[in-house]
Coordinates of C-alpha atoms in Angstrom, one line a residue:
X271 CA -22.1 40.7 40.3
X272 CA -18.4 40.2 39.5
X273 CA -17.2 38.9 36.7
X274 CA -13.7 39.0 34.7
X275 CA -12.3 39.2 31.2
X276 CA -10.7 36.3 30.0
X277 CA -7.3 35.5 31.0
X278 CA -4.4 33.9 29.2
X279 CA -2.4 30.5 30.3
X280 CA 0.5 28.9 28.8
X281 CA -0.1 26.3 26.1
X282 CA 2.3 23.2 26.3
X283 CA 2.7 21.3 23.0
X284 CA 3.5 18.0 22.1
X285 CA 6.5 17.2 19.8
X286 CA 5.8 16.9 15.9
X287 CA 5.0 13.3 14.5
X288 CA 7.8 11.2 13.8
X289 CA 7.2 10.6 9.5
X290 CA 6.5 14.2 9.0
X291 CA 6.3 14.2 4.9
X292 CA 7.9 17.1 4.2
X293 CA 11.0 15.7 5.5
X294 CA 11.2 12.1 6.1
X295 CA 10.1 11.3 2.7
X296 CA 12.1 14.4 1.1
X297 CA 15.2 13.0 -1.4
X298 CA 16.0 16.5 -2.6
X299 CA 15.0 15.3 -6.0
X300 CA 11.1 16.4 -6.5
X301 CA 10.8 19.4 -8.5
X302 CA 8.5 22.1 -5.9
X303 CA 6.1 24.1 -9.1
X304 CA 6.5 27.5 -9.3
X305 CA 3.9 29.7 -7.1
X306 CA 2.9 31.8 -10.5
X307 CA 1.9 28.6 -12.4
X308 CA -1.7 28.4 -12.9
X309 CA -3.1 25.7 -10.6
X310 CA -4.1 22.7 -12.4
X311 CA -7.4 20.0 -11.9
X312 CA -7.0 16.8 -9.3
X313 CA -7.3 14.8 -13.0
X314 CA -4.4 16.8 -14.4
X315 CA -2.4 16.1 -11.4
X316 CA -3.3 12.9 -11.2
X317 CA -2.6 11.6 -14.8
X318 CA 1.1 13.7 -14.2
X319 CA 1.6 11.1 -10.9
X320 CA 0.8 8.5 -13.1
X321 CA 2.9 9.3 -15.7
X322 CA 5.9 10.5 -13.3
X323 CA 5.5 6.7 -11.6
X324 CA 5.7 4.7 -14.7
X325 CA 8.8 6.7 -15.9
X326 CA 10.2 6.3 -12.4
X327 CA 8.9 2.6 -12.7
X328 CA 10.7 1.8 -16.0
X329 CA 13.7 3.2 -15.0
X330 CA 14.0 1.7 -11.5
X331 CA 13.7 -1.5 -13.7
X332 CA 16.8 -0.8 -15.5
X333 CA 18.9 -0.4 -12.3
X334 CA 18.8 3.3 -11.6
X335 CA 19.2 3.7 -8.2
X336 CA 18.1 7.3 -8.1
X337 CA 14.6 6.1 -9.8
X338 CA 14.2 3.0 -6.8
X339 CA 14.7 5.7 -4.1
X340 CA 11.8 8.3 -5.8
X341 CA 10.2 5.8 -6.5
X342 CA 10.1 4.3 -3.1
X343 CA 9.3 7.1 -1.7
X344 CA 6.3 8.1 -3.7
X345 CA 5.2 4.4 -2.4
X346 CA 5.6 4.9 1.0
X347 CA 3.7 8.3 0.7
X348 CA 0.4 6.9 -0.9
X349 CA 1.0 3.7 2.0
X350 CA 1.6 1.3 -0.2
X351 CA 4.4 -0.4 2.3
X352 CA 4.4 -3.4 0.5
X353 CA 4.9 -1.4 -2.9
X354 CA 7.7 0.7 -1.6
X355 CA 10.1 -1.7 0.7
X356 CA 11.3 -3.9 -2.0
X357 CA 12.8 0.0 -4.3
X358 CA 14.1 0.8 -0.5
X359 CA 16.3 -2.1 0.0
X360 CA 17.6 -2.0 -3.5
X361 CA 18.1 1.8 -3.4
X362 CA 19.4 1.7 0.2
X363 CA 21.7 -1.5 -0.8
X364 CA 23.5 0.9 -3.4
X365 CA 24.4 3.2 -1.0
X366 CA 21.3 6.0 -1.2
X367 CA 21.0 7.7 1.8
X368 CA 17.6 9.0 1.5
X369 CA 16.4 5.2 0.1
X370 CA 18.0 4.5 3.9
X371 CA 16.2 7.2 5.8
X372 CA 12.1 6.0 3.8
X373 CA 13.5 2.6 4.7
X374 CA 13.4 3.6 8.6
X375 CA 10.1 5.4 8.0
X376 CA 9.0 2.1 6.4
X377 CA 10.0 -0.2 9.3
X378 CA 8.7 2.1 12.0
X379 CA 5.1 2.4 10.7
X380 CA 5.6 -1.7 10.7
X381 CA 5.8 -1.8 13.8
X382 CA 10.1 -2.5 13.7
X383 CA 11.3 0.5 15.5
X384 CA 14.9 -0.6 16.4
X385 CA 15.4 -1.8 12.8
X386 CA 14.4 1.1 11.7
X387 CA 16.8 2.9 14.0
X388 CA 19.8 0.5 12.2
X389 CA 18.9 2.3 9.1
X390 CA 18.4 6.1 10.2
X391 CA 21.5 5.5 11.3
X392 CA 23.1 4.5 8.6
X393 CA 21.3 7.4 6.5
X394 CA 22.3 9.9 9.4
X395 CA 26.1 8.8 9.1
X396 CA 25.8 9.3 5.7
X397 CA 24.5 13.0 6.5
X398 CA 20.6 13.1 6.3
X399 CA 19.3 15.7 8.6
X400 CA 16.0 14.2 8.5
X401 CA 17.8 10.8 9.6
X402 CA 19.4 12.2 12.2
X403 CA 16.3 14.1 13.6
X404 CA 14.5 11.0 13.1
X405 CA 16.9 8.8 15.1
X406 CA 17.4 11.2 18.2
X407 CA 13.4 11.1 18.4
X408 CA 13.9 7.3 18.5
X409 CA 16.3 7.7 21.1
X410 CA 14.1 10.4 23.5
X411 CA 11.4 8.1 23.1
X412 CA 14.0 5.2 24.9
X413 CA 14.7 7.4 27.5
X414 CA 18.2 7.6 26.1
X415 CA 18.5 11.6 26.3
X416 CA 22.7 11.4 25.6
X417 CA 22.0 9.7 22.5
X418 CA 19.2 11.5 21.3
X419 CA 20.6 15.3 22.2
X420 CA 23.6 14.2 19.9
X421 CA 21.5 13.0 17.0
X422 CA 19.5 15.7 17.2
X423 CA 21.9 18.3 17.7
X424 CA 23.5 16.9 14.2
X425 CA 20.3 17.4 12.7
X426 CA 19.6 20.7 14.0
X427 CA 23.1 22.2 13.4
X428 CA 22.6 21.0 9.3
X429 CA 19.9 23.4 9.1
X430 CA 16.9 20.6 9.8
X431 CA 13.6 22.7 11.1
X432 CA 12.3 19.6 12.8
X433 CA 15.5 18.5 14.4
X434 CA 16.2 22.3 16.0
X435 CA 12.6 22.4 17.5
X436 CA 12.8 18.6 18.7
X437 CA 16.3 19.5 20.2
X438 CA 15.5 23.2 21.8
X439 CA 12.0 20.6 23.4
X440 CA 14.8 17.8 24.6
X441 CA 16.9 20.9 26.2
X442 CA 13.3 22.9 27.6
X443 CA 12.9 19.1 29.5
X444 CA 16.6 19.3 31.1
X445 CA 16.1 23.5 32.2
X446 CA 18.6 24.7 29.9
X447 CA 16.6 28.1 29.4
X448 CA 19.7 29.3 27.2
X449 CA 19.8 26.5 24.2
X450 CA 15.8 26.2 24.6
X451 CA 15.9 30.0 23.3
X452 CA 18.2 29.0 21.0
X453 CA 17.3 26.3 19.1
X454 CA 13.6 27.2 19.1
X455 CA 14.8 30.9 17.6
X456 CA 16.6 28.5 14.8
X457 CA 13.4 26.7 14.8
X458 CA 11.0 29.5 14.4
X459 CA 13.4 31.9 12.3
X460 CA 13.0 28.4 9.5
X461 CA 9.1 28.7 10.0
X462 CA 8.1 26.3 12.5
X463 CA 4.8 27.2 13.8
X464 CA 4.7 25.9 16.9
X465 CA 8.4 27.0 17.8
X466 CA 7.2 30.7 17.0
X467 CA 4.3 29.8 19.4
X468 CA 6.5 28.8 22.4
X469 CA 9.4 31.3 22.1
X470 CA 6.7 34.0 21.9
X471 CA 5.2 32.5 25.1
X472 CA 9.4 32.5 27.1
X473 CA 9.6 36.3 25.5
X474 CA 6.5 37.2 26.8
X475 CA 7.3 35.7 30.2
X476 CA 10.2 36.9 30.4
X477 CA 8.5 40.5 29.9
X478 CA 6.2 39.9 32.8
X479 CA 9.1 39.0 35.2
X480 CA 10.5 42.1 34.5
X481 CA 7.6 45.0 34.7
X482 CA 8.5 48.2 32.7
X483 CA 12.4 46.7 31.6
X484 CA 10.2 44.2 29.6
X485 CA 9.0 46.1 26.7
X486 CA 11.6 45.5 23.8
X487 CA 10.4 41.7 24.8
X488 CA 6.9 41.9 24.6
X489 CA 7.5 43.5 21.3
X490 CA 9.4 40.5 20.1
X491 CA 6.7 38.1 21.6
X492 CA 4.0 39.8 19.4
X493 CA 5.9 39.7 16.2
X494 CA 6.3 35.6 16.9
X495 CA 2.7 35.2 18.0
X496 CA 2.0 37.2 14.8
X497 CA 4.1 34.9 12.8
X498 CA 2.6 31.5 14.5
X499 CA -0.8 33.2 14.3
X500 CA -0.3 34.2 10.4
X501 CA 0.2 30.3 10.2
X502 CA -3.0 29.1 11.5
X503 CA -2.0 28.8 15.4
X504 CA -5.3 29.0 17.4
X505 CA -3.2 30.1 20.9
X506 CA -1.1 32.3 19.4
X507 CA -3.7 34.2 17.6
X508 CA -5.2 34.4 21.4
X509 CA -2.0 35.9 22.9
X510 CA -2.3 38.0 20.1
X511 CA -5.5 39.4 20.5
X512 CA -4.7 39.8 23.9
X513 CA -1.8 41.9 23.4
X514 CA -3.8 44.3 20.6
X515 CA -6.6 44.9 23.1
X516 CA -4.4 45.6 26.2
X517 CA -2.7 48.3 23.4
X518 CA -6.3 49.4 22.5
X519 CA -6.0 48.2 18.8
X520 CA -9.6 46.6 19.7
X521 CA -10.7 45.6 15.9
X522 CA -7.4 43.9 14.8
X523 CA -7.7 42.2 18.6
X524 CA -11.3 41.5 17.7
X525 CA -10.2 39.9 14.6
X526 CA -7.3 37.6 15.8
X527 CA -10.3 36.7 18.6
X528 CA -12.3 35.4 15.8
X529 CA -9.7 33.5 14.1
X530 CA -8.9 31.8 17.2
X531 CA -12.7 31.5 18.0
X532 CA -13.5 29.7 15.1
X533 CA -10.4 27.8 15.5
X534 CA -12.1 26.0 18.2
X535 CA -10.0 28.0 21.6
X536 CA -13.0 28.9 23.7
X537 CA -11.0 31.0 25.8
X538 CA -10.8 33.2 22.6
X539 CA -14.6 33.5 22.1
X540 CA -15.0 34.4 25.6
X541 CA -12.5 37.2 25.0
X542 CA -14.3 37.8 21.9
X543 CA -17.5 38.2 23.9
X544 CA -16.6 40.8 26.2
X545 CA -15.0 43.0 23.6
X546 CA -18.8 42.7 21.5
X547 CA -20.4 43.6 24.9
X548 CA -18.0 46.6 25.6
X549 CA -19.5 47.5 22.0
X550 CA -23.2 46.9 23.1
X551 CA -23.5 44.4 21.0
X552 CA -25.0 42.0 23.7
X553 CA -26.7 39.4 21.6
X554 CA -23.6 38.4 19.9
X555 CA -21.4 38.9 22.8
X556 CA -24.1 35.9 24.4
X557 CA -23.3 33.9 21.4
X558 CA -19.5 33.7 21.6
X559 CA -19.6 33.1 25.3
X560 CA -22.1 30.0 25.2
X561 CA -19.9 28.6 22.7
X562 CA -17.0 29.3 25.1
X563 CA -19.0 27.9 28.4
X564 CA -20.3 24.9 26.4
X565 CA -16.5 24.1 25.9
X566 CA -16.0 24.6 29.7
X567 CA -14.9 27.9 30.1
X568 CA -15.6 29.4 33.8
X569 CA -15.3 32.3 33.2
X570 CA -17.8 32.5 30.0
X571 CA -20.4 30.7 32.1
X572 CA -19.9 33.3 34.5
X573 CA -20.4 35.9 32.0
X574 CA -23.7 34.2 30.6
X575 CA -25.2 34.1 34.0
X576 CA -24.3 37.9 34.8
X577 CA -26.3 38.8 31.6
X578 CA -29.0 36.5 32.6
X579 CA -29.4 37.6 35.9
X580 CA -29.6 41.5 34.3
X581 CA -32.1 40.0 33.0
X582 CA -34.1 38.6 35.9
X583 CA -33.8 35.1 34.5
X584 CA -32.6 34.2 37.9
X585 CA -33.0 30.4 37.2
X586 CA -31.1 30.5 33.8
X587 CA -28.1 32.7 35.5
X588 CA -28.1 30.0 38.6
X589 CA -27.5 27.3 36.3
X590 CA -25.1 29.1 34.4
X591 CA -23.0 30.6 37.9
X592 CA -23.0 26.8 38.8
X593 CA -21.5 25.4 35.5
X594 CA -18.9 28.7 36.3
X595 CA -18.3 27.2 39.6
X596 CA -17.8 23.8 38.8
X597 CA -15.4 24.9 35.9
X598 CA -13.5 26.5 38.9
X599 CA -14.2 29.9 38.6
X600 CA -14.1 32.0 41.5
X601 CA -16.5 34.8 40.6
X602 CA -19.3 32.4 39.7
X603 CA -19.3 30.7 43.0
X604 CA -18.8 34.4 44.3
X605 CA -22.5 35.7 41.8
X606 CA -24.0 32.5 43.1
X607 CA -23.9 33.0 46.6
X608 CA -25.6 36.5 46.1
X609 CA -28.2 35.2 43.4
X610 CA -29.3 32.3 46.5
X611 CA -28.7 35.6 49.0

């Protein structure tokens, strides 16, 4: 029978929302609580919302600009559109630039992306990053690449996370290998998960193209898979595990396996699998791979139907060499053809 360990593939990835909270609704003015203060009940919280709105409320009232943008924004976070737009315009009308980005996030979710354009680009002029990034998305999503690599590279040359990784994605598109390593490093070096992910995955590339020369590489490409990994990113916790077991470090590679198992990346169970066989522990090692093969993973469908067909449950293994087969994997056409032999 023949059969092989799991191997790895790229992982593309799609570009991050347009609306992400963290910046789109940002104003610079919400107070982040210190990471030593005890943690306090969703009623506590709550009430403080409450009380933070109404104070926000009263003073929007009076005219404070500041106040109509915060409170605008806290609005348009809970979804309350119809709350929100009314504090944007009047914010946005006395020149807040932030009012002028949430006022674009408004109109987008409404369905009015070029209005919403007007108004990130206003708020962009007036130099918000998250504009900017927001309006060079609108832009690659016209097909208008000029447009959007300029607004995007504003965004990303301010210090914006979101605009650097849209940007160095924009530049991966057009081929330019240099500034795709560039502005996903910026990306990743500000703690963009899925920016470590895919510079890990050109440095460890890279490292294959060029045999033995590669090694100070591959060493860089496990300390970003590490730090995507660390972050809760399934494929790069795979890589990862891969990297540890080539190395021999098989229980921190066991460990990353599970992580990505349970993270739902069958091809990390499978791996998983075969490092609990290698340890005799065959039970378990069947467990991981019919939770890889039920996800369609040849390979663990091969692997199932080789421990079957130990075994002698030729008519288990057949079914499992077929499902191998069908999933494209060579060595379970290959163990069926011997098993009907």
């Amino acid at each position: 029978m023949r059969y092989t360990r799991c191997t790895q593939v790229a992982g593309g990835a799609t570009m991050d929302v347009m609306g992400d909270k963290a910046t789109l609704y940002g104003t610079g003015r919400f107070v982040q609580s210190s990471p030593r203060e005890e943690p306090r009940d969703e009623a506590g919280e709550a009430a403080d919302e409450a009380a933070e709105e109404l104070r926000r409320r009263l003073a929007a009232e009076a005219g404070d600009v500041e106040a109509m943008s915060v409170l605008g924004a806290m609005l348009l976070r809970r979804g309350d559109l119809d709350g929100a737009e009314p504090h944007l315009r009047a914010a946005t009308g006395a020149g807040d630039r932030a009012a002028a980005n949430n006022l674009g996030v408004l109109l987008h979710q409404r369905g009015y992306p070029d209005e919403a354009a007007g108004w990130w680009r206003i708020a962009a002029v007036a130099g918000s990053t998250a504009a900017a990034h927001a309006l060079g998305r609108h832009h690659r999503e016209r097909g208008d690449e000029p447009a959007a690599e300029y607004w995007l590279r504003q965004s990303a040359e301010q210090g914006h996370t979101l605009g650097a990784y849209a940007l160095a994605d924009l530049l991966e598109h057009r081929g330019d290998t240099a500034g795709t390593e560039r502005w996903m490093r910026a990306a990743a070096d500000r703690g963009h998960r899925e920016g470590a992910y895919r510079l890990a995955r050109a440095l460890d590339r890279r490292a294959v193209a060029e045999g033995d020369g590669g090694a100070e590489l591959l060493e860089e490409a496990e300390q970003w898979y590490r730090q995507a990994a660390a972050r809760g990113h399934r494929r790069a916790a795979l890589h990862l595990g891969a990297i540890l077991e080539k190395r021999g470090e098989l229980k921190e590679a066991g460990r990353w396996y599970l992580t990505s198992a349970k993270d739902g990346e069958a091809r990390a169970a499978c791996a998983l699998g075969f490092l609990l066989r290698d340890a005799g522990d065959t039970e378990n090692a069947a467990v991981w791979w019919l939770r890889a093969a039920q996800e369609g993973d040849g390979n663990a469908a091969n692997a199932l139907g080789a421990l079957h067909a130990e075994r002698g449950e030729t008519q288990t293994a057949e079914r499992w060499y077929r499902a191998a087969m069908d999933a494209g994997d060579i060595n379970g056409a290959y163990n069926l053809g011997l098993l009907c032999a």
